[in-house]
């Protein structure tokens, strides 16, 4: 499972964990996140994330 880092605040999106606080189930690939999904820490859009693993 890949991890993506927010370039604005450093939040790590781990697809193995998902984003349960925002309705994203564990196992959801970053590419499968809804277009309107934003960083739960700072609100940055998906295009502000880079793959780190």
JSON list of C-alpha atoms in Angstrom, two decimals:
[
{"chain": "A", "resi": 1, "resn": "UNK", "atom": "CA", "xyz": [0.00, 0.00, 0.00]},
{"chain": "A", "resi": 2, "resn": "UNK", "atom": "CA", "xyz": [1.31, 3.41, -0.97]},
{"chain": "A", "resi": 3, "resn": "UNK", "atom": "CA", "xyz": [1.73, 6.50, 1.18]},
{"chain": "A", "resi": 4, "resn": "UNK", "atom": "CA", "xyz": [1.36, 10.09, 0.05]},
{"chain": "A", "resi": 5, "resn": "UNK", "atom": "CA", "xyz": [2.63, 13.20, 1.84]},
{"chain": "A", "resi": 6, "resn": "UNK", "atom": "CA", "xyz": [0.91, 16.57, 1.87]},
{"chain": "A", "resi": 7, "resn": "UNK", "atom": "CA", "xyz": [3.43, 19.13, 0.61]},
{"chain": "A", "resi": 8, "resn": "UNK", "atom": "CA", "xyz": [1.70, 21.87, 2.62]},
{"chain": "A", "resi": 9, "resn": "UNK", "atom": "CA", "xyz": [1.57, 20.41, 6.14]},
{"chain": "A", "resi": 10, "resn": "UNK", "atom": "CA", "xyz": [3.32, 17.03, 6.04]},
{"chain": "A", "resi": 11, "resn": "UNK", "atom": "CA", "xyz": [0.23, 14.88, 6.67]},
{"chain": "A", "resi": 12, "resn": "UNK", "atom": "CA", "xyz": [0.74, 11.30, 5.47]},
{"chain": "A", "resi": 13, "resn": "UNK", "atom": "CA", "xyz": [-2.13, 9.55, 3.70]},
{"chain": "A", "resi": 14, "resn": "UNK", "atom": "CA", "xyz": [-1.58, 5.81, 4.17]},
{"chain": "A", "resi": 15, "resn": "UNK", "atom": "CA", "xyz": [-3.87, 3.75, 1.95]},
{"chain": "A", "resi": 16, "resn": "UNK", "atom": "CA", "xyz": [-3.62, 0.85, 4.40]},
{"chain": "A", "resi": 17, "resn": "UNK", "atom": "CA", "xyz": [-5.29, 3.06, 7.04]},
{"chain": "A", "resi": 18, "resn": "UNK", "atom": "CA", "xyz": [-7.48, 5.29, 4.86]},
{"chain": "A", "resi": 19, "resn": "UNK", "atom": "CA", "xyz": [-9.11, 8.36, 6.40]},
{"chain": "A", "resi": 20, "resn": "UNK", "atom": "CA", "xyz": [-11.85, 6.89, 8.62]},
{"chain": "A", "resi": 21, "resn": "UNK", "atom": "CA", "xyz": [-12.68, 10.26, 10.22]},
{"chain": "A", "resi": 22, "resn": "UNK", "atom": "CA", "xyz": [-13.77, 11.43, 6.75]},
{"chain": "A", "resi": 23, "resn": "UNK", "atom": "CA", "xyz": [-15.46, 8.25, 5.55]},
{"chain": "A", "resi": 24, "resn": "UNK", "atom": "CA", "xyz": [-12.51, 6.78, 3.61]},
{"chain": "A", "resi": 25, "resn": "UNK", "atom": "CA", "xyz": [-12.16, 3.07, 4.33]},
{"chain": "A", "resi": 26, "resn": "UNK", "atom": "CA", "xyz": [-8.85, 1.34, 4.98]},
{"chain": "A", "resi": 27, "resn": "UNK", "atom": "CA", "xyz": [-7.45, -0.06, 1.76]},
{"chain": "A", "resi": 28, "resn": "UNK", "atom": "CA", "xyz": [-8.59, 2.89, -0.39]},
{"chain": "A", "resi": 29, "resn": "UNK", "atom": "CA", "xyz": [-5.84, 3.79, -2.86]},
{"chain": "A", "resi": 30, "resn": "UNK", "atom": "CA", "xyz": [-4.96, 7.47, -3.12]},
{"chain": "A", "resi": 31, "resn": "UNK", "atom": "CA", "xyz": [-6.02, 7.41, -6.78]},
{"chain": "A", "resi": 32, "resn": "UNK", "atom": "CA", "xyz": [-9.48, 6.21, -5.71]},
{"chain": "A", "resi": 33, "resn": "UNK", "atom": "CA", "xyz": [-10.10, 9.09, -3.32]},
{"chain": "A", "resi": 34, "resn": "UNK", "atom": "CA", "xyz": [-12.95, 11.36, -4.43]},
{"chain": "A", "resi": 35, "resn": "UNK", "atom": "CA", "xyz": [-11.85, 14.44, -6.40]},
{"chain": "A", "resi": 36, "resn": "UNK", "atom": "CA", "xyz": [-13.25, 16.65, -3.63]},
{"chain": "A", "resi": 37, "resn": "UNK", "atom": "CA", "xyz": [-11.18, 14.94, -0.90]},
{"chain": "A", "resi": 38, "resn": "UNK", "atom": "CA", "xyz": [-8.77, 17.34, 0.81]},
{"chain": "A", "resi": 39, "resn": "UNK", "atom": "CA", "xyz": [-6.04, 16.97, 3.42]},
{"chain": "A", "resi": 40, "resn": "UNK", "atom": "CA", "xyz": [-7.77, 16.45, 6.77]},
{"chain": "A", "resi": 41, "resn": "UNK", "atom": "CA", "xyz": [-5.14, 18.59, 8.52]},
{"chain": "A", "resi": 42, "resn": "UNK", "atom": "CA", "xyz": [-4.86, 21.67, 6.31]},
{"chain": "A", "resi": 43, "resn": "UNK", "atom": "CA", "xyz": [-7.46, 21.37, 3.54]},
{"chain": "A", "resi": 44, "resn": "UNK", "atom": "CA", "xyz": [-4.95, 21.13, 0.68]},
{"chain": "A", "resi": 45, "resn": "UNK", "atom": "CA", "xyz": [-6.28, 19.48, -2.51]},
{"chain": "A", "resi": 46, "resn": "UNK", "atom": "CA", "xyz": [-5.05, 16.12, -3.79]},
{"chain": "A", "resi": 47, "resn": "UNK", "atom": "CA", "xyz": [-2.65, 17.76, -6.25]},
{"chain": "A", "resi": 48, "resn": "UNK", "atom": "CA", "xyz": [-0.61, 18.97, -3.27]},
{"chain": "A", "resi": 49, "resn": "UNK", "atom": "CA", "xyz": [0.39, 15.41, -2.33]},
{"chain": "A", "resi": 50, "resn": "UNK", "atom": "CA", "xyz": [3.39, 13.42, -3.51]},
{"chain": "A", "resi": 51, "resn": "UNK", "atom": "CA", "xyz": [3.98, 9.69, -3.35]},
{"chain": "A", "resi": 52, "resn": "UNK", "atom": "CA", "xyz": [6.58, 8.73, -0.77]},
{"chain": "A", "resi": 53, "resn": "UNK", "atom": "CA", "xyz": [6.38, 4.92, -0.81]}
]
